[in-house]
Amino acid sequence: VKLWGRMLRALISALGWRGGIQGCAFSSQQPHLTPTGLLSATELISHWTAVFEKRGIPEARESSEYIVAHVLGAKTFQSLRPGLLTQPLTRWQLRYIQELSSYRLQRMPVQYILGEWDFHGLSLKMVPPVFIPRPETEELVEWVLEEVTQRPHAVGAHGGPLILEVGCGSGAISLSLLSKLPESQVIAVDKGEAAICLTHENAQRLQLQDRIRIIPLDVTLEQNWAHLLPWGPVDLVISNPPYVFHRDMEQLAPEILSYEDPTALDGGEEGMDIITHILALAPRLLKDSGSIFLEVDPRHPELIGSWLQSRPDLSLNLVAVRRDFCGRPRFLHIQRSEP
Amino acid sequence: MRSRLLLSAVRGLWAHRAVGPARRHMSCGSLPLEELFARSGPLRTFLERQVGSETPLQVRGPELVAVAKLLTEKERELQETEHLLHDESEDLRKLAENEIISCQKEIAQLKHQIVLLLVPSEEADENDLILEVTAGVGGQEAMLFTSEIFDMYQQYAAFKRWHFEILEYFPSEIGGLRHASASIGGSEAYKHMKFEGGVHRVQRVPKTEKQGRIHTSTMTVAILPQPTEINLVINPKDLRIDTKRASGAGGQHVNTTDSAVRIVHLPTGVVSECQQERSQLKNREMAMKKLRAKLYSLHLEEETSKRYNARKVQVGTKGRSEKIRTYNFPQNRVTDHRINKSLYDLGTFMQGEYLLDELVQSLKDYANYESVLEIISQKV
């Protein structure tokens, strides 16, 4: 998977704005060649929407709109200027669209095809197989920002809080927090090499590299936490850990199953494997009355509540559960009680 | 003669942006503010009473009285100086002329000040606003025109150094615009834009017309003041937020790229949508901004409709169905029907710079005139 991902990355970057012509070699091998005479953006969108629909590709219209908008230099179809919609496309633009659409036919997520996506107002580079941030997680960041700015004492964050993120992936959570909290510092850890590289790259692109320390680390190996002790104690621990129940994994869409790193999703039998590791070890790094914020499965608040009760030695209390925009209990605020 | 001089002086006051060429293209009716200050007219009587009264009615009464007194003095000074125009000495006549011009300038300024003191500022005048444009009658041609009008306001915002952010944009196939909205923010943005709401009509040979016939098409502009946090409080329980993720497990289980958001305010049924951004949170923020503006304008409606009930220059939804302006391309003319004013340089007008600004000023003046009339008729 890794090798293939790297190949794709190279391919996509070779097809960038300047290197569009290099893409020709591939396009000739692709099916669904763009009919001649279809030259404007709107016509191309209709064409590819029909092709995607026929081949059972989910979000057919959205996918073709994002691809065409991207090639024309816009983020969304809605933000394209009307002049661009009717203007005939250049030959290399047509080829580029063809190329990107062929990846979609192979069920590649649009975020990987475009090589970038937006999270909480930031544009982040996206590279397979690093986990693609979901919109729910924007709400987790919102909640933390709300608590830190409105009730700094209640979450145990004074001035600019020192934050630890476990499983940083593309860096979405850490970087969006840093961009909104100019006094803050973040320690971001992940066990995947690709994630560490991507977080580095996104931090550089957003010029936030000076306030983030990115450490390759597997939190399930107990001795590893010792590496973090010199950087602590921290005010906050935040994580969107793998929380999918193992038995649910095979039901995930091909976009997820064949492209995203499964270890970023699979949380074991009850989706709690990584969560319990985080909870068991966080007290060692947290300041007194420091907080943990987690994104979880809707079944987890109850499971985690009773798990914490069975571990009074950790001195952690589940203080709040928040629902996501679909009304599912999705986010947890767990606090370390004062000694 | 006197009034014409004054007129140009008054214009000079407002025309710092609208220099030179603007005046040539104008065909303007009487300047209503001048009528107000006619000798022994109702405003004069009103001001005299204010000056004579121990306890002025107006909140800003003392200031008003002071300016009214100054005006009387200046007018007397002007009268006296005017006698000197018939003097034998040419030097003295020249001197008098200069004196008169500066006197007239000051008088115009004082009158303007009096009007500003009399006209109550509206709750939302300082607020930001949401601009909404929607194509009306006329198919593709109406959509093309809608796109041009939207561009005009975007350029006007740049001209006024306002912030302009597109919230939604629904283009038509041939490069027109079905519907769009934008958030506009900056100094007195709503105060300037509030009279732009209504039906705008275009008369021209459409690009799509093969036989060269002139068509009439329309589009609608709505201007909604953006409430501040204090102006409007929404209970989150009153909102239903719809997204494509509503079904299924959500979270890590799903990867969708459809970030469109639709918010319904349940008690009123007001709906707001946004799919402008890739980030769903950003779309939600923008949809919320629009929803707040819609609810706020409903809230303001009652108060505003009371005040504007009998007026030619309307704001809010009441004015939205009214045909306010015609853009006639064959005649190179734009006419505002409310104040019966025409400008003869359509191309320049639609660049959204000084000509549009001039019309906006005229509308503001006319609204002030109507407002002053109301006040003095209440209080005399």
XYZ file of C-alpha atoms in Angstrom:
719
model
C 0.000 0.000 0.000
C 2.755 2.355 0.953
C 4.616 1.915 -2.308
C 1.489 2.393 -4.325
C 0.672 5.538 -2.353
C 4.069 6.940 -3.095
C 3.641 6.186 -6.784
C 0.346 7.981 -6.858
C 1.766 10.948 -5.024
C 4.535 11.230 -7.562
C 2.033 10.906 -10.354
C -0.280 13.547 -8.991
C 2.510 16.011 -8.367
C 3.833 15.398 -11.858
C 0.432 16.454 -13.130
C 0.567 19.796 -11.312
C -0.114 23.086 -13.049
C 3.225 23.305 -14.748
C 3.654 19.653 -15.487
C 0.284 19.093 -17.076
C 1.687 17.897 -20.354
C 3.458 14.957 -18.734
C 0.028 13.566 -18.006
C -0.597 12.827 -21.698
C 1.210 9.513 -21.537
C -1.350 8.175 -19.089
C -4.505 9.600 -20.490
C -4.359 7.577 -23.658
C -4.742 4.408 -21.626
C -7.843 5.590 -19.832
C -11.402 4.687 -20.750
C -14.169 7.321 -20.992
C -12.273 9.707 -23.180
C -13.763 13.151 -23.220
C -15.904 13.436 -26.346
C -14.649 16.058 -28.713
C -16.745 19.191 -28.805
C -17.349 19.109 -25.051
C -15.168 21.964 -24.079
C -16.666 24.139 -21.356
C -16.499 23.495 -17.626
C -20.235 22.991 -17.193
C -20.366 20.508 -20.050
C -17.431 18.586 -18.665
C -19.042 18.429 -15.248
C -22.218 16.999 -16.780
C -20.178 14.505 -18.780
C -18.175 13.199 -15.834
C -21.186 13.206 -13.522
C -22.936 10.883 -15.968
C -19.871 8.644 -16.231
C -19.494 8.432 -12.438
C -23.185 7.716 -11.979
C -23.070 4.954 -14.533
C -20.129 3.368 -12.782
C -21.761 3.681 -9.349
C -19.267 6.182 -7.959
C -20.713 7.910 -4.884
C -21.201 11.698 -4.923
C -20.900 11.723 -8.703
C -21.786 15.389 -9.185
C -19.769 16.665 -6.242
C -16.731 14.684 -7.398
C -16.806 16.046 -10.937
C -17.449 19.588 -9.697
C -14.500 19.474 -7.299
C -12.195 18.058 -9.970
C -13.114 20.622 -12.627
C -13.038 23.515 -10.126
C -9.611 22.365 -8.920
C -8.176 22.266 -12.422
C -9.578 25.763 -13.037
C -7.933 27.023 -9.861
C -10.968 27.262 -7.564
C -11.887 25.356 -4.438
C -15.546 24.753 -5.241
C -17.780 24.869 -8.263
C -19.823 27.562 -6.524
C -16.800 29.804 -6.152
C -15.874 29.654 -9.864
C -16.473 32.912 -11.667
C -19.203 32.595 -14.299
C -16.820 33.590 -17.074
C -14.765 30.471 -16.434
C -17.766 28.188 -16.761
C -18.447 28.875 -20.397
C -14.887 29.495 -21.547
C -13.397 26.660 -23.567
C -10.766 24.710 -21.660
C -7.237 24.253 -22.881
C -6.042 20.877 -24.051
C -3.923 20.223 -21.007
C -6.787 21.229 -18.690
C -8.972 18.661 -20.430
C -6.289 16.022 -20.014
C -5.730 16.927 -16.396
C -9.461 16.596 -15.679
C -9.503 13.288 -17.489
C -6.571 12.063 -15.433
C -8.046 13.057 -12.083
C -11.447 11.642 -13.015
C -9.877 8.287 -13.808
C -8.631 8.090 -10.205
C -12.147 8.756 -9.013
C -13.343 5.825 -11.130
C -10.988 3.735 -9.016
C -12.797 5.031 -5.922
C -9.900 7.205 -4.758
C -11.221 9.818 -2.285
C -11.531 13.279 -3.836
C -9.295 14.700 -1.112
C -6.386 12.496 -2.251
C -7.101 13.191 -5.924
C -6.890 16.936 -5.385
C -3.988 16.475 -2.992
C -5.487 18.999 -0.606
C -8.563 19.681 1.491
C -9.831 22.318 3.896
C -10.153 21.939 7.620
C -11.298 24.658 9.973
C -10.351 27.396 7.522
C -6.926 25.915 6.693
C -5.955 24.316 3.393
C -4.031 21.151 4.145
C -2.066 18.846 1.892
C -3.612 15.360 1.726
C -1.570 12.294 0.831
C -2.631 8.635 0.941
C -2.760 6.756 3.222
C -2.854 9.479 5.877
C -6.321 9.749 7.447
C -8.526 12.433 5.842
C -9.989 14.734 8.517
C -13.778 14.518 8.841
C -16.069 17.495 9.352
C -17.051 16.298 12.849
C -13.503 16.899 13.990
C -13.839 20.593 13.153
C -16.394 20.660 15.964
C -13.949 19.029 18.375
C -11.519 21.850 17.612
C -14.317 24.397 18.067
C -15.136 22.974 21.471
C -11.524 23.092 22.654
C -11.141 26.663 21.397
C -14.346 27.631 23.174
C -13.199 26.138 26.476
C -9.675 27.538 26.228
C -10.797 31.077 25.425
C -13.946 31.297 27.552
C -13.208 29.087 30.544
C -9.414 28.759 30.652
C -9.468 27.981 34.363
C -12.043 25.227 34.054
C -9.979 23.290 31.520
C -6.721 23.988 33.314
C -5.273 26.024 30.470
C -3.577 29.245 31.449
C -2.184 31.717 28.940
C -1.245 29.744 25.873
C -1.887 26.118 26.773
C 0.645 23.408 26.054
C -1.260 20.769 24.081
C -0.488 17.147 23.288
C -2.182 15.602 20.272
C -2.180 11.828 19.989
C -2.436 10.537 16.412
C -1.948 13.754 14.481
C -2.445 12.332 10.948
C -2.266 15.266 8.520
C -1.843 17.691 11.444
C -5.363 19.081 11.065
C -6.238 19.350 14.775
C -2.859 20.606 15.969
C -2.421 23.144 13.203
C -5.935 24.565 13.437
C -5.504 24.978 17.206
C -2.131 26.674 16.721
C -3.526 29.022 14.089
C -6.263 30.152 16.494
C -4.167 30.187 19.684
C -1.101 32.293 18.945
C 0.376 31.744 22.440
C 0.066 27.979 22.318
C 2.532 25.176 21.708
C 1.728 21.681 20.523
C 3.395 18.297 20.815
C 1.989 16.094 18.041
C 2.646 12.365 18.002
C 1.778 9.646 15.496
C 3.119 6.171 14.887
C 2.864 6.374 11.100
C 5.835 7.678 9.166
C 3.636 9.128 6.419
C 1.578 11.044 9.001
C 4.694 12.472 10.663
C 5.995 13.655 7.274
C 2.668 15.167 6.274
C 2.212 17.021 9.570
C 5.735 18.426 9.123
C 4.912 19.543 5.614
C 1.572 21.117 6.517
C 3.155 22.911 9.477
C 5.799 24.349 7.130
C 3.203 25.415 4.552
C 1.228 27.251 7.228
C 4.393 28.612 8.863
C 3.454 27.103 12.198
C 6.554 24.895 12.457
C 8.076 26.911 15.288
C 5.332 26.089 17.762
C 4.866 22.408 17.022
C 7.062 19.484 18.029
C 6.299 16.429 15.902
C 7.386 13.124 17.415
C 7.079 9.642 15.868
C 5.633 7.566 18.702
C 3.401 4.541 19.257
C 1.272 5.214 22.345
C 0.465 1.542 22.837
C 4.051 0.808 23.806
C 4.223 1.844 27.425
C 7.895 2.701 27.631
C 7.428 5.179 24.800
C 5.529 7.639 26.986
C 8.741 8.215 28.901
C 10.029 10.086 25.836
C 7.328 12.675 26.301
C 7.970 13.381 29.996
C 10.696 15.976 29.347
C 8.242 18.048 27.245
C 5.432 18.002 29.817
C 3.450 18.463 31.882
C 0.791 19.506 29.399
C -2.461 21.443 29.903
C -4.509 19.525 27.352
C -4.499 16.191 25.600
C -6.568 16.066 22.421
C -7.157 13.138 20.128
C -9.280 11.739 17.355
C -8.070 8.187 18.001
C -8.999 5.166 15.878
C -12.436 4.341 17.275
C -14.195 2.168 14.662
C -15.288 -1.186 16.153
C -13.233 -3.880 14.452
C -16.362 -5.721 13.250
C -17.525 -2.518 11.466
C -14.326 -2.164 9.475
C -15.367 -4.351 6.546
C -18.517 -2.293 6.030
C -16.576 0.863 5.295
C -16.730 2.294 1.784
C -13.978 1.381 -0.713
C -12.749 5.001 -0.544
C -11.819 4.405 3.085
C -10.914 0.705 3.042
C -8.601 0.745 0.053
C -6.973 4.124 0.524
C -6.833 5.196 4.173
C -4.445 3.689 6.702
C -6.593 1.127 8.597
C -4.621 1.627 11.789
C -5.943 5.193 11.908
C -9.500 3.804 12.041
C -9.566 0.352 13.627
C -10.003 0.687 17.383
C -10.204 -3.026 18.158
C -13.103 -5.089 19.422
C -15.023 -2.265 21.061
C -13.151 0.570 19.401
C -11.466 1.281 22.726
C -7.953 -0.102 22.266
C -6.191 3.190 21.691
C -8.608 5.208 23.798
C -7.831 3.184 26.933
C -4.120 3.540 26.286
C -4.505 7.286 26.083
C -6.609 7.430 29.243
C -4.303 5.182 31.201
C -1.218 7.171 30.368
C -2.454 10.745 30.063
C -2.520 11.375 33.855
C 1.253 11.011 33.901
C 1.638 13.888 31.479
C -1.295 16.103 32.442
C -1.077 18.987 34.877
C -3.440 18.938 37.862
C -6.977 19.551 36.590
C -5.708 19.284 33.018
C -8.187 18.094 30.386
C -8.528 15.412 27.740
C -10.742 16.030 24.707
C -11.642 13.037 22.535
C -13.681 12.312 19.445
C -15.374 8.915 19.798
C -18.051 6.596 18.468
C -21.596 7.370 19.689
C -21.525 4.110 21.700
C -18.402 5.186 23.558
C -19.526 7.809 26.070
C -21.252 5.137 28.116
C -18.482 2.557 27.698
C -15.786 5.044 28.595
C -17.788 6.370 31.560
C -17.950 2.936 33.144
C -14.367 2.124 32.230
C -13.212 5.252 34.077
C -15.245 4.224 37.116
C -13.434 0.918 37.143
C -10.111 2.788 37.204
C -10.320 5.243 40.122
C -6.518 5.147 40.287
C -6.404 7.349 37.183
C -8.273 10.244 38.914
C -10.081 11.037 35.675
C -13.698 12.184 35.443
C -15.928 12.369 32.414
C -17.189 15.949 32.844
C -19.036 16.586 29.568
C -20.330 14.872 26.437
C -21.120 16.915 23.379
C -23.153 15.964 20.347
C -21.996 16.488 16.768
C -24.026 18.391 14.169
C -26.031 15.252 13.452
C -27.027 14.958 17.078
C -24.792 11.962 17.907
C -22.870 11.981 21.196
C -19.421 12.376 19.676
C -17.048 14.388 21.872
C -15.829 13.848 25.421
C -14.260 16.180 27.943
C -12.424 14.219 30.602
C -10.674 16.022 33.421
C -8.018 15.013 35.874
C -9.232 15.690 39.391
C -7.084 17.715 41.753
C -5.022 15.505 44.032
C -29.973 82.458 -9.259
C -29.387 82.119 -5.567
C -30.719 78.630 -5.479
C -28.623 77.485 -8.379
C -25.467 78.730 -6.707
C -26.443 77.101 -3.508
C -27.271 73.973 -5.324
C -23.824 73.716 -6.726
C -22.361 74.516 -3.352
C -24.422 71.857 -1.717
C -23.339 69.448 -4.362
C -19.779 70.493 -3.893
C -20.106 69.329 -0.341
C -21.041 65.830 -1.292
C -19.128 65.613 -4.479
C -15.603 65.141 -3.175
C -15.659 61.703 -4.759
C -17.875 62.675 -7.635
C -15.769 65.245 -9.422
C -16.115 66.846 -12.834
C -17.618 64.448 -15.326
C -20.476 63.322 -13.105
C -22.272 66.621 -13.262
C -22.398 66.706 -17.014
C -24.287 63.443 -17.171
C -26.914 64.397 -14.691
C -30.444 65.371 -15.213
C -31.751 66.050 -11.829
C -35.053 67.207 -10.428
C -35.264 69.871 -7.734
C -33.044 69.319 -4.762
C -35.522 68.411 -2.054
C -33.407 69.603 0.852
C -33.478 73.114 -0.559
C -37.260 73.076 -0.594
C -37.224 72.230 3.060
C -35.326 75.359 3.925
C -37.619 77.667 1.931
C -38.389 80.907 3.709
C -41.307 80.709 6.123
C -41.669 77.026 5.227
C -42.544 74.471 7.893
C -38.944 73.632 8.711
C -38.174 77.310 9.343
C -41.133 77.545 11.658
C -40.048 74.369 13.385
C -36.516 75.660 13.905
C -37.741 79.022 15.170
C -39.874 77.286 17.745
C -36.955 75.158 18.811
C -34.782 78.246 19.221
C -37.496 80.057 21.187
C -38.435 77.096 23.322
C -36.919 76.609 26.773
C -37.010 72.842 26.505
C -36.335 71.674 22.968
C -38.194 68.576 21.865
C -35.326 66.870 20.168
C -32.843 64.686 21.985
C -30.061 66.607 20.352
C -32.030 69.828 20.885
C -29.319 72.073 22.306
C -26.985 71.262 19.426
C -29.796 71.833 16.954
C -30.654 75.190 18.483
C -27.014 76.278 18.309
C -26.711 75.322 14.636
C -30.085 76.933 13.799
C -28.887 80.182 15.381
C -25.655 80.034 13.410
C -27.652 79.520 10.229
C -29.777 82.606 10.873
C -26.628 84.658 11.480
C -24.937 83.408 8.339
C -28.000 84.085 6.233
C -28.183 87.628 7.562
C -24.496 88.043 6.779
C -25.110 86.798 3.261
C -27.956 89.215 2.722
C -25.837 92.129 3.857
C -22.986 91.102 1.661
C -25.245 90.767 -1.346
C -25.971 94.526 -1.172
C -22.297 95.112 -1.823
C -22.580 93.463 -5.218
C -24.063 96.713 -6.492
C -21.296 98.827 -5.076
C -19.430 101.177 -7.389
C -16.007 99.923 -6.416
C -14.999 96.952 -8.487
C -12.582 95.774 -5.798
C -15.339 95.765 -3.272
C -17.619 93.872 -5.652
C -14.950 91.218 -6.174
C -14.450 90.968 -2.436
C -18.185 90.604 -1.919
C -18.382 87.859 -4.497
C -15.750 85.823 -2.738
C -17.392 86.486 0.578
C -20.744 85.357 -0.761
C -19.334 82.105 -2.066
C -17.766 81.212 1.255
C -20.943 82.289 3.037
C -23.050 80.052 0.842
C -20.726 77.164 1.471
C -21.088 77.592 5.185
C -24.862 77.907 4.911
C -25.085 74.716 2.943
C -22.938 73.001 5.513
C -25.134 74.243 8.347
C -28.284 73.088 6.595
C -26.764 69.701 6.055
C -25.841 69.572 9.714
C -29.396 70.490 10.732
C -30.794 67.678 8.620
C -28.364 65.195 10.124
C -29.342 66.351 13.608
C -33.021 65.971 12.810
C -32.924 62.613 11.063
C -32.837 59.838 13.630
C -30.182 57.227 12.930
C -31.603 53.769 12.454
C -30.725 50.819 14.601
C -28.845 49.039 11.838
C -27.184 51.975 10.035
C -23.689 51.118 11.254
C -24.112 47.373 10.705
C -22.716 45.121 8.042
C -25.176 43.596 5.594
C -26.021 40.693 3.351
C -26.612 41.447 -0.330
C -28.857 39.025 -2.176
C -29.385 39.084 -5.930
C -31.924 36.927 -7.755
C -32.738 36.767 -11.451
C -36.342 37.702 -12.250
C -38.381 37.806 -15.418
C -36.462 37.255 -18.676
C -34.698 33.871 -18.583
C -31.010 33.761 -19.509
C -30.926 37.505 -20.197
C -32.176 38.218 -16.660
C -29.438 35.918 -15.333
C -26.766 37.698 -17.351
C -28.002 41.020 -16.004
C -28.037 39.624 -12.452
C -24.395 38.673 -12.827
C -23.552 42.215 -14.021
C -25.388 43.806 -11.105
C -23.635 41.499 -8.637
C -20.276 42.520 -10.149
C -21.310 46.178 -9.895
C -21.902 45.884 -6.151
C -18.686 43.946 -5.685
C -16.831 46.788 -7.377
C -18.767 49.350 -5.345
C -17.650 47.577 -2.159
C -14.042 47.808 -3.374
C -14.587 51.511 -4.214
C -15.886 52.135 -0.679
C -13.102 49.957 0.764
C -15.610 47.565 2.257
C -15.071 43.891 2.862
C -16.929 41.687 0.342
C -17.301 37.947 0.846
C -19.367 35.733 -1.471
C -21.631 33.435 0.537
C -23.287 31.587 -2.322
C -23.200 31.726 -6.089
C -25.485 29.800 -8.427
C -24.417 30.446 -12.013
C -26.463 29.677 -15.108
C -25.182 27.678 -18.051
C -24.195 30.578 -20.268
C -22.331 32.599 -17.657
C -25.246 34.332 -16.017
C -26.304 34.176 -12.399
C -29.472 32.683 -10.946
C -28.929 33.703 -7.374
C -26.060 34.868 -5.202
C -25.442 36.443 -1.863
C -22.518 38.206 -0.282
C -21.593 39.586 3.077
C -20.545 43.256 2.951
C -18.884 44.957 5.877
C -17.340 48.340 6.517
C -18.017 51.886 7.560
C -21.750 52.676 7.295
C -22.216 49.870 4.772
C -25.892 49.338 5.493
C -26.606 53.061 5.586
C -25.319 53.333 2.022
C -26.718 50.116 0.629
C -30.154 50.022 2.231
C -31.931 51.821 -0.596
C -30.579 49.459 -3.273
C -33.190 46.821 -2.445
C -35.953 46.331 -5.017
C -36.558 45.306 -8.601
C -33.941 46.458 -11.112
C -35.024 46.436 -14.738
C -32.862 46.177 -17.849
C -33.827 47.199 -21.364
C -31.496 46.124 -24.164
C -30.906 43.709 -27.011
C -29.842 40.509 -25.237
C -26.753 38.620 -26.367
C -29.076 35.680 -26.924
C -31.464 37.649 -29.189
C -30.930 36.945 -32.876
C -33.319 39.445 -34.419
C -32.062 42.519 -32.667
C -35.173 43.190 -30.626
C -35.018 45.056 -27.333
C -36.097 42.971 -24.326
C -37.082 44.024 -20.846
C -35.853 41.771 -18.035
C -35.649 42.111 -14.285
C -33.657 41.058 -11.250
C -34.211 41.618 -7.562
C -31.836 42.975 -4.957
C -32.407 42.422 -1.250
C -30.363 44.177 1.416
C -30.434 42.587 4.856
C -28.667 44.285 7.756
C -26.359 41.920 9.627
C -27.205 41.879 13.332
C -24.530 42.146 15.999
C -24.382 39.567 18.804
C -26.493 41.902 20.939
C -29.053 42.770 18.247
C -30.246 39.208 17.879
C -30.002 36.115 20.058
C -30.976 32.758 18.526
C -31.755 29.756 20.667
C -29.751 26.808 19.265
C -32.725 24.558 20.024
C -34.714 26.453 17.401
C -32.320 25.382 14.641
C -32.248 22.272 12.500
C -28.963 21.794 10.660
C -29.173 19.553 7.589
C -26.096 17.997 5.986
C -25.426 15.035 3.747
C -24.059 13.150 6.758
C -27.371 12.963 8.572
C -27.778 9.201 8.011
C -25.389 6.409 8.997
C -22.693 6.274 11.606
C -20.800 9.445 10.688
C -17.365 10.313 12.036
C -14.527 8.062 10.904
C -17.007 5.651 9.282
C -17.794 8.030 6.431
C -15.774 10.115 4.011
C -17.967 12.552 2.142
C -16.944 15.632 0.239
C -20.394 17.166 0.134
C -19.928 19.985 2.618
C -23.181 21.802 1.822
C -25.114 23.018 4.843
C -28.753 23.973 5.213
C -30.077 25.567 8.391
C -33.785 25.828 9.209
C -35.035 28.183 11.900
C -37.991 26.130 13.135
C -40.205 28.832 14.722
C -40.205 30.987 11.579
C -39.417 28.435 8.866
C -36.635 30.684 7.544
C -34.039 28.651 5.622
C -30.422 29.422 4.860
C -27.961 27.380 2.783
C -24.299 27.449 1.881
C -22.004 25.264 -0.262
C -19.361 27.801 -1.088
C -16.526 26.188 0.897
C -14.895 22.778 1.232
C -14.944 23.037 4.996
C -18.352 22.206 6.402
C -17.759 24.334 9.465
C -17.049 27.345 7.257
C -20.231 26.670 5.274
C -22.153 26.479 8.518
C -20.705 29.797 9.681
C -21.689 31.445 6.410
C -25.179 29.937 6.409
C -25.600 31.079 9.998
C -24.529 34.594 9.087
C -27.181 34.671 6.392
C -29.825 33.197 8.650
C -29.131 35.800 11.330
C -29.486 38.571 8.767
C -32.783 37.152 7.521
C -34.196 36.862 11.030
C -32.965 40.295 11.970
C -34.582 41.909 8.956
C -37.853 40.218 9.905
C -37.425 41.651 13.377
C -36.700 45.112 12.048
C -39.493 44.937 9.538
C -42.216 46.098 11.861
C -40.336 49.083 13.150
C -39.065 50.045 9.719
C -42.357 49.643 7.943
C -43.913 52.056 10.406
C -41.324 54.651 9.620
C -41.229 54.138 5.880
C -44.868 53.428 5.333
C -45.767 56.463 3.263
C -42.418 56.984 1.628
C -41.181 56.698 -1.912
C -37.821 55.367 -0.745
C -38.453 52.039 0.923
C -36.252 49.612 2.782
C -36.826 46.008 3.796
C -39.136 43.465 2.219
C -41.840 46.032 1.524
C -39.566 47.684 -0.990
C -38.438 44.430 -2.570
C -41.297 44.058 -4.982
C -41.104 47.648 -6.121
C -39.488 48.549 -9.443
C -36.863 51.024 -8.362
C -34.464 51.452 -11.268
C -34.211 51.014 -15.029
C -30.975 50.390 -16.935
C -31.720 51.412 -20.516
C -28.808 50.432 -22.755
C -29.997 51.928 -26.101
C -30.314 55.314 -24.390
C -27.185 54.789 -22.253
C -29.309 55.819 -19.282
C -30.013 54.670 -15.761
C -33.114 56.080 -14.081
C -34.082 55.771 -10.452
C -37.861 55.921 -10.414
C -38.204 56.834 -6.763
C -36.455 60.162 -7.076
C -36.959 60.512 -10.807
C -33.265 60.927 -11.439
C -31.403 59.861 -14.580
C -27.693 59.471 -15.216
C -26.393 59.218 -18.778
C -23.342 56.997 -18.650
C -24.452 53.461 -18.056
C -21.018 51.898 -18.576
C -19.411 54.080 -15.931
C -22.390 53.653 -13.626
C -22.078 49.874 -13.757
C -18.417 50.027 -12.825
C -19.795 50.678 -9.359
C -17.728 53.746 -8.679
C -18.479 57.454 -8.323
C -21.667 57.508 -10.424
C -23.341 54.781 -8.410
C -22.087 56.497 -5.279
C -23.669 59.730 -6.429
C -27.035 58.063 -6.917
C -26.714 56.407 -3.513
C -26.067 59.844 -2.010
C -29.107 61.309 -3.763
C -31.263 58.514 -2.384
C -29.914 59.084 1.092
C -30.659 62.793 0.750
C -34.140 62.113 -0.458
C -34.767 59.706 2.407
C -33.470 62.359 4.803
C -35.818 64.871 3.230
C -38.775 62.558 3.728
C -37.665 61.867 7.247
C -37.350 65.588 8.102
C -40.783 66.269 6.601
C -42.231 63.633 8.861
C -40.567 65.027 11.951
C -41.654 68.592 11.407
C -45.182 67.570 10.534
C -45.338 65.678 13.816
C -43.970 68.451 15.951
C -45.095 71.767 14.543
